[in-house]
Short mmCIF file of C-alpha atoms and ligand atoms in Angstrom, two decimals:
data_model
loop_
_atom_site.label_atom_id
_atom_site.label_comp_id
_atom_site.label_asym_id
_atom_site.label_seq_id
_atom_site.Cartn_x
_atom_site.Cartn_y
_atom_site.Cartn_z
CA UNK N 1 -0.10 -0.15 0.17
CA UNK N 2 2.77 2.06 0.38
CA UNK N 3 1.44 4.46 3.35
CA UNK N 4 4.77 5.12 5.24
CA UNK N 5 5.50 7.84 7.10
CA UNK N 6 8.27 6.18 8.87
CA UNK N 7 9.25 8.48 12.35
CA UNK N 8 12.53 9.63 12.10
CA UNK N 9 13.38 10.36 15.56
CA UNK N 10 16.71 12.34 15.38
CA UNK N 11 14.85 14.76 12.83
CA UNK N 12 12.24 15.92 15.27
CA UNK N 13 14.18 19.39 15.58
CA UNK N 14 11.97 22.01 16.32
CA UNK N 15 10.00 23.18 19.24
CA UNK N 16 7.37 25.43 19.86
CA UNK N 17 8.23 26.93 22.84
CA UNK N 18 5.06 27.41 24.77
CA UNK N 19 6.25 31.03 25.70
CA UNK N 20 7.06 32.29 22.93
CA UNK N 21 4.73 31.26 20.47
CA UNK N 22 3.94 34.17 19.01
CA UNK N 23 8.18 34.77 18.01
CA UNK N 24 8.84 31.60 15.85
CA UNK N 25 12.39 32.84 15.85
CA UNK N 26 12.73 32.00 19.71
CA UNK N 27 10.94 28.97 19.44
CA UNK N 28 12.85 27.24 17.22
CA UNK N 29 16.28 27.71 19.11
CA UNK N 30 14.73 24.57 21.46
CA UNK N 31 15.67 21.09 21.34
CA UNK N 32 12.85 18.77 20.85
CA UNK N 33 12.88 16.02 23.51
CA UNK N 34 14.11 12.70 22.90
CA UNK N 35 11.44 10.27 22.43
CA UNK N 36 10.60 7.40 24.63
CA UNK N 37 10.74 3.46 22.70
CA UNK N 38 9.01 1.74 24.64
CA UNK N 39 8.69 -2.58 24.31
CA UNK N 40 5.12 -3.73 24.18
CA UNK N 41 5.84 -5.32 27.78
CA UNK N 42 6.76 -2.22 29.05
CA UNK N 43 3.09 -0.69 27.77
CA UNK N 44 1.63 -4.66 28.20
CA UNK N 45 1.96 -3.98 32.66
CA UNK N 46 1.75 -0.43 32.23
CA UNK N 47 -1.90 -0.43 30.69
CA UNK N 48 -3.01 -3.74 33.38
CA UNK N 49 -2.66 -6.27 29.90
CA UNK N 50 -4.75 -3.48 28.28
CA UNK N 51 -7.18 -4.49 30.92
CA UNK N 52 -11.18 -3.05 30.58
CA UNK N 53 -9.80 -1.37 33.81
CA UNK N 54 -7.36 0.85 31.90
CA UNK N 55 -9.65 1.38 28.94
CA UNK N 56 -10.07 5.50 28.00
CA UNK N 57 -11.76 5.09 24.82
CA UNK N 58 -12.02 3.78 21.53
CA UNK N 59 -11.68 6.24 18.53
CA UNK N 60 -11.83 4.92 14.62
CA UNK N 61 -8.55 3.86 14.90
CA UNK N 62 -7.59 1.92 18.13
CA UNK N 63 -8.22 1.68 21.83
CA UNK N 64 -6.58 4.25 24.37
CA UNK N 65 -5.53 2.65 27.75
CA UNK N 66 -3.72 4.44 30.91
CA UNK N 67 -1.14 3.70 31.15
CA UNK N 68 1.17 3.79 34.93
CA UNK N 69 4.80 4.17 34.16
CA UNK N 70 8.00 5.05 35.81
CA UNK N 71 6.76 3.47 39.11
CA UNK N 72 3.74 5.22 39.31
CA UNK N 73 5.75 8.89 38.61
CA UNK N 74 4.76 9.28 34.83
CA UNK N 75 0.65 8.33 33.64
CA UNK N 76 0.31 8.20 30.43
CA UNK N 77 -2.55 7.14 27.68
CA UNK N 78 -1.68 4.65 25.14
CA UNK N 79 -3.22 4.37 21.68
CA UNK N 80 -3.12 1.22 20.30
CA UNK N 81 -3.81 0.22 16.02
CA UNK N 82 -2.17 -2.79 14.22
CA UNK N 83 -0.48 -3.56 11.52
CA UNK N 84 -2.34 -4.45 8.17
CA UNK N 85 -1.86 -7.87 6.96
CA UNK N 86 -4.07 -7.83 3.99
CA UNK N 87 -7.85 -9.00 4.10
CA UNK N 88 -10.69 -7.32 3.99
CA UNK N 89 -9.80 -4.63 6.62
CA UNK N 90 -6.53 -3.79 5.00
CA UNK N 91 -7.88 -0.56 4.31
CA UNK N 92 -8.98 0.68 7.25
CA UNK N 93 -5.76 -1.03 9.36
CA UNK N 94 -3.48 0.61 6.99
CA UNK N 95 -5.32 4.29 7.60
CA UNK N 96 -4.97 3.41 11.76
CA UNK N 97 -1.59 2.84 11.37
CA UNK N 98 -0.74 5.54 8.66
CA UNK N 99 -2.62 7.95 11.03
CA UNK N 100 -0.58 7.21 14.25
CA UNK N 101 2.58 7.47 12.19
CA UNK N 102 1.36 10.78 10.96
CA UNK N 103 0.65 11.71 14.87
CA UNK N 104 3.88 10.26 15.86
CA UNK N 105 5.80 12.22 13.14
CA UNK N 106 4.20 15.66 13.79
CA UNK N 107 4.01 15.50 17.62
CA UNK N 108 7.88 14.65 17.72
CA UNK N 109 8.31 17.89 15.87
CA UNK N 110 6.15 20.16 17.84
CA UNK N 111 5.32 20.59 21.45
CA UNK N 112 3.52 22.94 23.45
CA UNK N 113 1.80 23.54 26.63
CA UNK N 114 -1.86 23.51 25.43
CA UNK N 115 -1.09 20.10 22.97
CA UNK N 116 -1.16 17.07 24.27
CA UNK N 117 2.54 16.26 23.52
CA UNK N 118 3.79 12.77 22.40
CA UNK N 119 6.19 10.45 25.15
CA UNK N 120 7.19 7.67 22.81
CA UNK N 121 5.81 4.99 20.71
CA UNK N 122 6.19 1.27 20.47
CA UNK N 123 6.63 -0.89 17.18
CA UNK N 124 6.13 -4.73 17.88
CA UNK N 125 5.84 -6.67 14.50
CA UNK N 126 5.38 -9.76 16.30
CA UNK N 127 2.56 -8.97 17.22
CA UNK N 128 1.29 -6.59 14.35
CA UNK N 129 0.87 -3.41 16.67
CA UNK N 130 1.35 0.22 17.20
CA UNK N 131 1.49 2.09 19.87
CA UNK N 132 1.96 6.02 20.55
CA UNK N 133 1.83 6.91 24.36
CA UNK N 134 0.66 10.69 24.82
CA UNK N 135 0.40 12.86 28.10
CA UNK N 136 -2.63 11.39 30.17
CA UNK N 137 -5.27 13.84 30.30
CA UNK N 138 -7.37 13.09 33.07
CA UNK N 139 -10.56 15.28 32.64
CA UNK N 140 -12.50 14.05 29.23
CA UNK N 141 -12.93 15.84 26.28
CA UNK N 142 -14.19 19.06 26.38
CA UNK N 143 -16.73 17.69 24.37
CA UNK N 144 -17.77 15.75 27.39
CA UNK N 145 -17.62 19.18 29.81
CA UNK N 146 -19.28 21.03 27.03
CA UNK N 147 -22.56 18.37 26.47
CA UNK N 148 -22.68 16.82 30.20
CA UNK N 149 -26.32 17.01 31.48
CA UNK N 150 -25.10 18.41 34.77
CA UNK N 151 -22.12 20.26 35.03
CA UNK N 152 -21.78 23.30 32.65
CA UNK N 153 -18.22 24.98 32.77
CA UNK N 154 -18.46 28.52 33.20
CA UNK N 155 -18.01 31.49 30.75
CA UNK N 156 -14.40 32.42 32.46
CA UNK N 157 -13.76 28.70 31.51
CA UNK N 158 -14.90 28.37 27.81
CA UNK N 159 -13.18 31.55 27.50
CA UNK N 160 -9.71 30.42 29.05
CA UNK N 161 -10.26 27.07 27.06
CA UNK N 162 -10.79 28.38 23.56
CA UNK N 163 -7.80 30.79 24.04
CA UNK N 164 -5.88 28.09 25.11
CA UNK N 165 -6.54 26.17 21.80
CA UNK N 166 -6.24 29.26 19.89
CA UNK N 167 -2.46 29.57 20.69
CA UNK N 168 -1.75 26.40 20.05
CA UNK N 169 -3.29 25.91 16.70
CA UNK N 170 -1.77 29.32 16.44
CA UNK N 171 1.46 28.29 17.08
CA UNK N 172 1.21 25.19 14.60
CA UNK N 173 0.24 27.25 12.13
CA UNK N 174 3.11 29.74 12.15
CA UNK N 175 5.45 27.28 13.17
CA UNK N 176 8.36 27.32 10.53
CA UNK N 177 7.40 23.98 9.09
CA UNK N 178 3.89 24.99 9.95
CA UNK N 179 0.88 22.30 10.67
CA UNK N 180 -2.72 22.21 9.22
CA UNK N 181 -4.41 20.36 12.28
CA UNK N 182 -7.50 19.49 9.62
CA UNK N 183 -9.99 17.90 12.67
CA UNK N 184 -10.24 20.82 15.39
CA UNK N 185 -13.30 19.54 17.50
CA UNK N 186 -14.82 19.11 21.02
CA UNK N 187 -13.84 16.07 21.35
CA UNK N 188 -10.34 16.41 19.93
CA UNK N 189 -9.76 18.87 23.03
CA UNK N 190 -8.41 17.28 26.36
CA UNK N 191 -8.56 18.60 29.52
CA UNK N 192 -5.90 18.23 31.78
CA UNK N 193 -5.28 18.03 35.67
CA UNK N 194 -5.45 21.62 36.23
CA UNK N 195 -8.76 21.85 33.62
CA UNK N 196 -6.67 23.61 30.37
CA UNK N 197 -7.54 22.83 27.00
CA UNK N 198 -5.15 20.44 25.28
CA UNK N 199 -5.06 19.89 21.75
CA UNK N 200 -5.48 16.37 20.64
CA UNK N 201 -5.00 13.56 17.96
CA UNK N 202 -3.05 15.08 14.91
CA UNK N 203 -3.92 11.66 12.69
CA UNK N 204 -5.16 14.11 9.73
CA UNK N 205 -2.72 17.17 10.29
CA UNK N 206 -0.49 17.51 7.70
CA UNK N 207 2.92 19.52 7.84
CA UNK N 208 4.56 21.29 5.24
CA UNK N 209 4.10 24.31 3.49
CA UNK N 210 2.17 26.00 0.49
CA UNK N 211 2.68 23.96 -2.87
CA UNK N 212 4.32 20.37 -1.26
CA UNK N 213 3.93 17.98 -3.12
CA UNK N 214 2.31 15.77 -0.39
CA UNK N 215 0.00 18.51 0.62
CA UNK N 216 -1.56 19.36 -3.18
CA UNK N 217 -1.98 15.65 -3.40
CA UNK N 218 -3.58 14.79 0.50
CA UNK N 219 -7.23 14.07 -0.19
CA UNK N 220 -10.12 16.43 1.58
CA UNK N 221 -10.54 14.91 5.90
CA UNK N 222 -11.80 16.26 8.50
CA UNK N 223 -15.26 15.95 11.25
CA UNK N 224 -18.64 16.55 9.48
CA UNK N 225 -19.90 19.32 10.76
CA UNK N 226 -16.45 21.29 11.49
CA UNK N 227 -14.90 20.57 7.87
CA UNK N 228 -14.53 23.86 6.22
CA UNK N 229 -17.33 23.32 3.13
CA UNK N 230 -14.73 25.34 0.75
CA UNK N 231 -12.37 22.05 1.24
CA UNK N 232 -13.08 20.25 -1.12
CA UNK N 233 -9.83 19.45 -3.21
CA UNK N 234 -6.28 19.03 -2.08
CA UNK N 235 -5.17 22.51 -3.22
CA UNK N 236 -7.96 24.14 -1.77
CA UNK N 237 -6.21 23.28 1.65
CA UNK N 238 -4.53 26.42 3.29
CA UNK N 239 -4.97 27.16 7.37
CA UNK N 240 -7.92 28.83 7.03
CA UNK N 241 -9.81 25.49 6.79
CA UNK N 242 -8.40 25.52 10.84
CA UNK N 243 -9.88 28.92 10.87
CA UNK N 244 -13.09 27.76 10.24
CA UNK N 245 -13.10 24.23 12.55
CA UNK N 246 -11.99 26.84 14.84
CA UNK N 247 -15.27 29.16 14.48
CA UNK N 248 -17.31 26.20 14.75
CA UNK N 249 -15.98 25.03 18.12
CA UNK N 250 -16.26 28.97 19.24
CA UNK N 251 -19.85 29.01 18.20
CA UNK N 252 -20.13 25.05 20.44
CA UNK N 253 -18.27 26.82 23.37
CA UNK N 254 -20.28 30.05 23.57
CA UNK N 255 -23.54 28.16 22.33
CA UNK N 256 -23.41 24.26 24.37
CA UNK N 257 -24.94 22.81 21.41
CA UNK N 258 -23.38 20.37 19.08
CA UNK N 259 -21.70 21.25 15.48
CA UNK N 260 -24.88 19.18 14.05
CA UNK N 261 -27.61 19.04 16.38
CA UNK N 262 -31.21 17.78 15.00
CA UNK N 263 -32.69 19.56 17.89
CA UNK N 264 -32.43 23.00 16.61
CA UNK N 265 -33.83 24.59 13.45
CA UNK N 266 -31.61 24.04 11.61
CA UNK N 267 -29.53 21.49 12.94
CA UNK N 268 -26.37 23.11 11.18
CA UNK N 269 -24.23 25.42 14.27
CA UNK N 270 -23.84 27.81 11.19
CA UNK N 271 -27.01 27.94 9.46
CA UNK N 272 -28.55 28.95 13.27
CA UNK N 273 -26.21 31.56 14.80
CA UNK N 274 -24.73 33.32 11.84
CA UNK N 275 -28.08 34.78 11.27
CA UNK N 276 -28.93 35.54 14.90
CA UNK N 277 -25.49 37.28 15.72
CA UNK N 278 -26.10 38.89 11.77
CA UNK N 279 -29.20 40.28 13.52
CA UNK N 280 -27.61 41.12 16.71
CA UNK N 281 -29.14 38.95 18.99
CA UNK N 282 -26.13 37.47 21.21
CA UNK N 283 -28.25 36.98 23.96
CA UNK N 284 -30.05 33.89 21.98
CA UNK N 285 -26.77 31.82 20.94
CA UNK N 286 -25.46 32.12 24.61
CA UNK N 287 -26.06 28.79 26.32
CA UNK N 288 -29.16 29.00 28.39
CA UNK N 289 -27.55 26.51 31.63
CA UNK N 290 -25.07 29.24 32.80
CA UNK N 291 -26.36 31.69 35.08
CA UNK N 292 -23.90 34.09 35.24
CA UNK N 293 -24.01 35.54 31.65
CA UNK N 294 -21.05 37.66 30.59
CA UNK N 295 -21.13 41.54 29.72
CA UNK N 296 -22.74 41.78 26.77
CA UNK N 297 -19.35 43.49 25.40
CA UNK N 298 -17.74 40.24 25.91
CA UNK N 299 -20.60 37.97 24.22
CA UNK N 300 -20.90 39.78 21.30
CA UNK N 301 -16.83 39.73 20.57
CA UNK N 302 -16.99 36.30 21.00
CA UNK N 303 -19.85 36.04 18.61
CA UNK N 304 -18.97 38.29 15.72
CA UNK N 305 -15.29 36.86 15.65
CA UNK N 306 -16.63 33.05 15.30
CA UNK N 307 -19.21 34.41 12.83
CA UNK N 308 -16.19 35.45 10.77
CA UNK N 309 -14.24 32.34 11.45
CA UNK N 310 -16.59 30.61 9.71
CA UNK N 311 -16.90 32.91 6.56
CA UNK N 312 -17.93 31.21 3.06
CA UNK N 313 -15.19 33.31 1.88
CA UNK N 314 -12.34 31.95 2.86
CA UNK N 315 -9.94 34.97 2.66
CA UNK N 316 -12.16 37.02 4.51
CA UNK N 317 -11.51 34.87 7.45
CA UNK N 318 -9.13 36.34 10.46
CA UNK N 319 -5.89 34.41 10.88
CA UNK N 320 -5.28 32.11 14.06
CA UNK N 321 -2.72 35.42 15.64
CA UNK N 322 -6.40 37.58 14.73
CA UNK N 323 -8.38 35.23 16.91
CA UNK N 324 -5.14 34.60 19.78
CA UNK N 325 -5.28 38.43 19.83
CA UNK N 326 -9.37 38.60 20.61
CA UNK N 327 -9.77 36.10 22.31
CA UNK N 328 -7.04 37.61 25.08
CA UNK N 329 -8.53 40.92 25.31
CA UNK N 330 -11.91 39.05 25.48
CA UNK N 331 -10.15 37.34 28.74
CA UNK N 332 -8.96 40.44 30.21
CA UNK N 333 -12.69 41.77 29.78
CA UNK N 334 -14.38 39.20 31.34
CA UNK N 335 -11.73 38.45 34.25
CA UNK N 336 -11.84 42.54 35.18
CA UNK N 337 -13.14 43.19 38.84
CA UNK N 338 -16.58 42.18 39.86
CA UNK N 339 -17.04 46.08 40.65
CA UNK N 340 -15.86 47.35 37.26
CA UNK N 341 -17.90 45.08 34.86
CA UNK N 342 -21.03 45.98 37.53
CA UNK N 343 -19.82 49.27 36.34
CA UNK N 344 -19.53 48.90 32.34
CA UNK N 345 -23.04 46.33 32.71
CA UNK N 346 -24.64 49.72 34.28
CA UNK N 347 -23.28 51.96 31.80
CA UNK N 348 -24.19 49.07 28.65
CA UNK N 349 -27.60 49.11 30.01
CA UNK N 350 -28.09 52.51 30.34
CA UNK N 351 -27.66 53.37 26.35
CA UNK N 352 -30.95 52.49 24.75
CA UNK N 353 -29.56 51.42 21.67
CA UNK N 354 -26.19 50.82 20.87
CA UNK N 355 -24.62 50.74 17.50
CA UNK N 356 -20.74 48.92 17.73
CA UNK N 357 -18.97 48.81 14.64
CA UNK N 358 -15.82 46.50 14.82
CA UNK N 359 -12.59 47.24 13.02
CA UNK N 360 -10.26 44.19 13.72
CA UNK N 361 -9.30 44.76 17.30
CA UNK N 362 -10.37 48.39 17.61
CA UNK N 363 -14.18 48.91 18.50
CA UNK N 364 -15.88 52.47 18.52
CA UNK N 365 -19.27 52.40 20.49
CA UNK N 366 -21.82 55.34 19.01
CA UNK N 367 -24.55 55.39 21.05
CA UNK N 368 -28.12 56.51 18.78
CA UNK N 369 -30.07 57.83 21.95
CA UNK N 370 -33.68 57.45 21.86
CA UNK N 371 -33.26 55.13 18.26
CA UNK N 372 -35.66 52.85 17.23
CA UNK N 373 -34.30 49.15 16.92
CA UNK N 374 -35.90 50.08 12.98
CA UNK N 375 -33.93 52.44 12.96
CA UNK N 376 -30.65 50.83 13.90
CA UNK N 377 -28.82 49.42 11.22
CA UNK N 378 -27.99 46.00 11.07
CA UNK N 379 -25.88 44.27 8.38
CA UNK N 380 -24.01 41.25 7.92
CA UNK N 381 -21.13 40.05 9.83
CA UNK N 382 -18.38 40.69 7.18
CA UNK N 383 -19.36 44.47 7.07
CA UNK N 384 -19.05 44.15 11.22
CA UNK N 385 -21.95 46.70 11.79
CA UNK N 386 -24.09 44.79 15.19
CA UNK N 387 -26.42 46.14 17.47
CA UNK N 388 -26.44 45.77 21.07
CA UNK N 389 -29.70 44.03 21.77
CA UNK N 390 -30.57 45.51 25.65
CA UNK N 391 -33.38 43.34 25.75
CA UNK N 392 -33.70 40.53 28.63
CA UNK N 393 -31.83 37.57 26.71
CA UNK N 394 -33.83 35.45 24.21
CA UNK N 395 -32.57 32.19 25.72
CA UNK N 396 -33.71 28.58 24.72
CA UNK N 397 -35.37 28.55 21.09
CA UNK N 398 -38.04 26.52 20.72
CA UNK N 399 -36.40 23.96 19.12
CA UNK N 400 -33.84 23.64 21.87
CA UNK N 401 -34.15 20.08 23.99
CA UNK N 402 -31.47 18.49 26.01
CA UNK N 403 -32.97 15.01 25.95
CA UNK N 404 -29.56 14.13 23.85
CA UNK N 405 -26.42 14.62 24.01
CA UNK N 406 -25.05 14.62 20.77
CA UNK N 407 -21.88 14.44 18.73
CA UNK N 408 -21.07 15.58 15.01
CA UNK N 409 -18.99 12.00 13.48
CA UNK N 410 -15.67 12.98 12.58
CA UNK N 411 -15.79 11.79 8.97
CA UNK N 412 -12.39 12.34 7.44
CA UNK N 413 -11.54 10.26 4.06
CA UNK N 414 -8.10 10.36 3.07
CA UNK N 415 -6.84 8.35 0.11
CA UNK N 416 -9.43 5.57 -1.23
CA UNK N 417 -12.28 7.13 0.70
CA UNK N 418 -13.93 10.76 -0.42
CA UNK N 419 -15.55 13.07 2.01
CA UNK N 420 -17.67 16.12 1.67
CA UNK N 421 -19.14 19.11 3.65
CA UNK N 422 -22.05 19.09 6.01
CA UNK N 423 -25.19 18.79 3.71
CA UNK N 424 -27.01 21.86 5.90
CA UNK N 425 -23.22 23.83 4.39
CA UNK N 426 -24.54 25.95 1.13
CA UNK N 427 -21.96 25.40 -0.71
CA UNK N 428 -22.86 25.64 -4.48
CA UNK N 429 -21.98 24.68 -7.25
CA UNK N 430 -21.08 20.45 -7.82
CA UNK N 431 -19.57 18.92 -5.11
CA UNK N 432 -16.50 16.91 -5.93
CA UNK N 433 -16.57 14.40 -2.22
CA UNK N 434 -19.20 12.89 -1.40
CA UNK N 435 -19.41 11.24 2.78
CA UNK N 436 -22.06 8.92 4.43
CA UNK N 437 -23.55 9.74 7.92
CA UNK N 438 -24.94 6.86 10.33
CA UNK N 439 -28.58 8.81 11.65
CA UNK N 440 -30.49 6.93 14.58
CA UNK N 441 -34.23 8.38 14.44
CA UNK N 442 -35.41 7.92 17.89
CA UNK N 443 -39.25 9.00 18.60
CA UNK N 444 -39.42 8.42 22.72
CA UNK N 445 -39.41 11.50 23.85
CA UNK N 446 -42.86 14.04 24.72
CA UNK N 447 -42.07 17.05 23.60
CA UNK N 448 -44.31 20.17 22.79
CA UNK N 449 -42.16 20.09 19.53
CA UNK N 450 -43.45 17.97 16.86
CA UNK N 451 -39.95 17.31 15.20
CA UNK N 452 -38.40 13.64 15.76
CA UNK N 453 -35.54 13.52 17.84
CA UNK N 454 -32.72 12.28 16.08
CA UNK N 455 -29.46 10.79 17.47
CA UNK N 456 -25.91 10.89 15.57
CA UNK N 457 -23.76 7.79 16.53
CA UNK N 458 -20.62 8.79 18.11
CA UNK N 459 -17.57 10.64 15.63
CA UNK N 460 -15.33 8.87 14.38
CA UNK N 461 -11.88 10.26 12.32
CA UNK N 462 -11.55 8.04 9.43
CA UNK N 463 -8.55 8.17 7.05
CA UNK N 464 -5.37 7.82 5.36
CA UNK N 465 -2.28 10.31 5.14
CA UNK N 466 -0.66 9.79 2.03
CA UNK N 467 2.77 9.46 2.66
CA UNK N 468 5.44 11.28 1.06
CA UNK N 469 6.35 8.42 -0.72
CA UNK N 470 3.43 7.63 -1.66
CA UNK N 471 2.22 11.00 -3.14
CA UNK N 472 6.25 10.73 -4.95
CA UNK N 473 5.40 7.00 -6.45
CA UNK N 474 2.44 8.08 -7.63
CA UNK N 475 4.10 11.09 -9.70
CA UNK N 476 6.69 8.51 -11.52
N1 ATP I 1 -4.48 11.78 26.12
C1 ATP I 1 -5.53 10.98 26.77
N2 ATP I 1 -5.54 10.90 28.11
C2 ATP I 1 -7.11 10.78 28.52
N3 ATP I 1 -7.60 10.14 27.83
C3 ATP I 1 -7.74 10.08 26.62
C4 ATP I 1 -6.82 10.54 25.35
N4 ATP I 1 -6.84 10.34 23.95
C5 ATP I 1 -7.98 9.96 24.42
N5 ATP I 1 -8.18 9.42 24.83
C6 ATP I 1 -9.71 8.99 25.38
O1 ATP I 1 -9.63 8.17 24.52
C7 ATP I 1 -11.21 8.82 23.44
C8 ATP I 1 -10.60 8.02 22.26
O2 ATP I 1 -9.60 8.86 21.64
P1 ATP I 1 -8.80 8.78 20.15
O3 ATP I 1 -8.31 10.31 19.93
O4 ATP I 1 -8.37 7.25 19.74
O5 ATP I 1 -10.18 8.91 19.17
P2 ATP I 1 -11.69 10.14 18.95
O6 ATP I 1 -10.50 11.52 18.69
O7 ATP I 1 -12.73 10.12 20.57
O8 ATP I 1 -12.17 10.16 18.05
P3 ATP I 1 -11.90 9.69 16.69
O9 ATP I 1 -10.92 9.04 16.13
O10 ATP I 1 -12.40 9.36 15.77
O11 ATP I 1 -11.67 11.18 16.26
C9 ATP I 1 -10.87 9.86 23.66
O12 ATP I 1 -12.07 10.54 23.17
C10 ATP I 1 -10.56 10.03 25.06
O13 ATP I 1 -11.90 9.90 25.85
#
């Protein structure tokens, strides 16, 4: 099959220094720590024989186990995949191993405080297995937190986590040899012991400069609901596809709803949120389960940034440095002392009608005295005119029900598989790629609305990264 990306440990030379994420020159000078090469027996012992008790979860390309290493001093997560030997599922196995190889390749070059970093790996040909060993994250995924029925992260926590991931993605994009993650989504963000968000799952990530042959020859991949609708062919890939996925993530963080959620109308988060944002109805997209709503300025800036990230015109999306700047300033506002925030809120409430013109990071506020809602000009997010709605927040649209926690499917397609954008996205033109999605229809819930409740089964990343070797062999 030729799906090979051998991890050359010695080539692991560059590192993203978390303290210098915006200074690639300084961060390049740090040496990369050596990867540990484990034996199978070592990892089997550390995971209690890959026991059910140590099982953490199952992805589309293998099972993940908790490992206790170095006499209990080091906790790790071990991702186990099977090396293909031919047969009907040969292609899937190739794809899994290839994704693990890809993760090893990329994670061995980059380390970042807001990423789930690699510790080492193991290749056991006799048992036909490859194991990736990464830092253990004890607090589940951001998806679990956002969609849990009991505990909902506070606004401060959400903004902090969004900023952490934005910083990690920006570090990848601005590295000397950039990396495009291609699978940014809440279930690929793990929460560490201190409640920090860490970007994980680099199985679909691509490393290289624009124009590199392997970038131009790797088919689109990603997760349904998060996948950039403009990314239909290998040549369409840019860092702005990650920006799109990050925008979806930000909408999910703000609203607490899934990227595709059939309990909402429309089910696609972009179709649901962007019209509300355009109309200035920021409160309507806020997660109604959190009692302490942040100031309007915080919600407005988050919502507008998210809407800009999911713009259909790729060039009009911000780059991640702008997203980081915005989230940084939002975090400062949201962390300001309660007294200051009360004063700010009061002054906001006093103005009956406010027009805000946002230009990049500068916000100019024009107070329109005595203006009616009709007079307030509300145009698209692109025109960056918004009206702050001073009415009580409009929470919970009528179709909202939380009977199910739904999860958008991770669909990636690489190699032979094909993947398409969310069917709800208005892509326009003829789509060159397709995808399938399993939907379970359930009718058991007595609710006032007439729509049947539907649930998506757990998302899975599917795909094969074609190696440089494969690409060049094809050319030959
Ligand atoms: N480093 C880790 N620490 C703790 N738990 C982890 C870690 N990595 C993965 N897990 C758990 O294992 C599960 C499976 O992870 P994996 O990355 O294989 O798949 P996924 O991202 O959930 O799905 P897909 O492969 O379809 O994207 C995760 O949902 C998470 O619960």
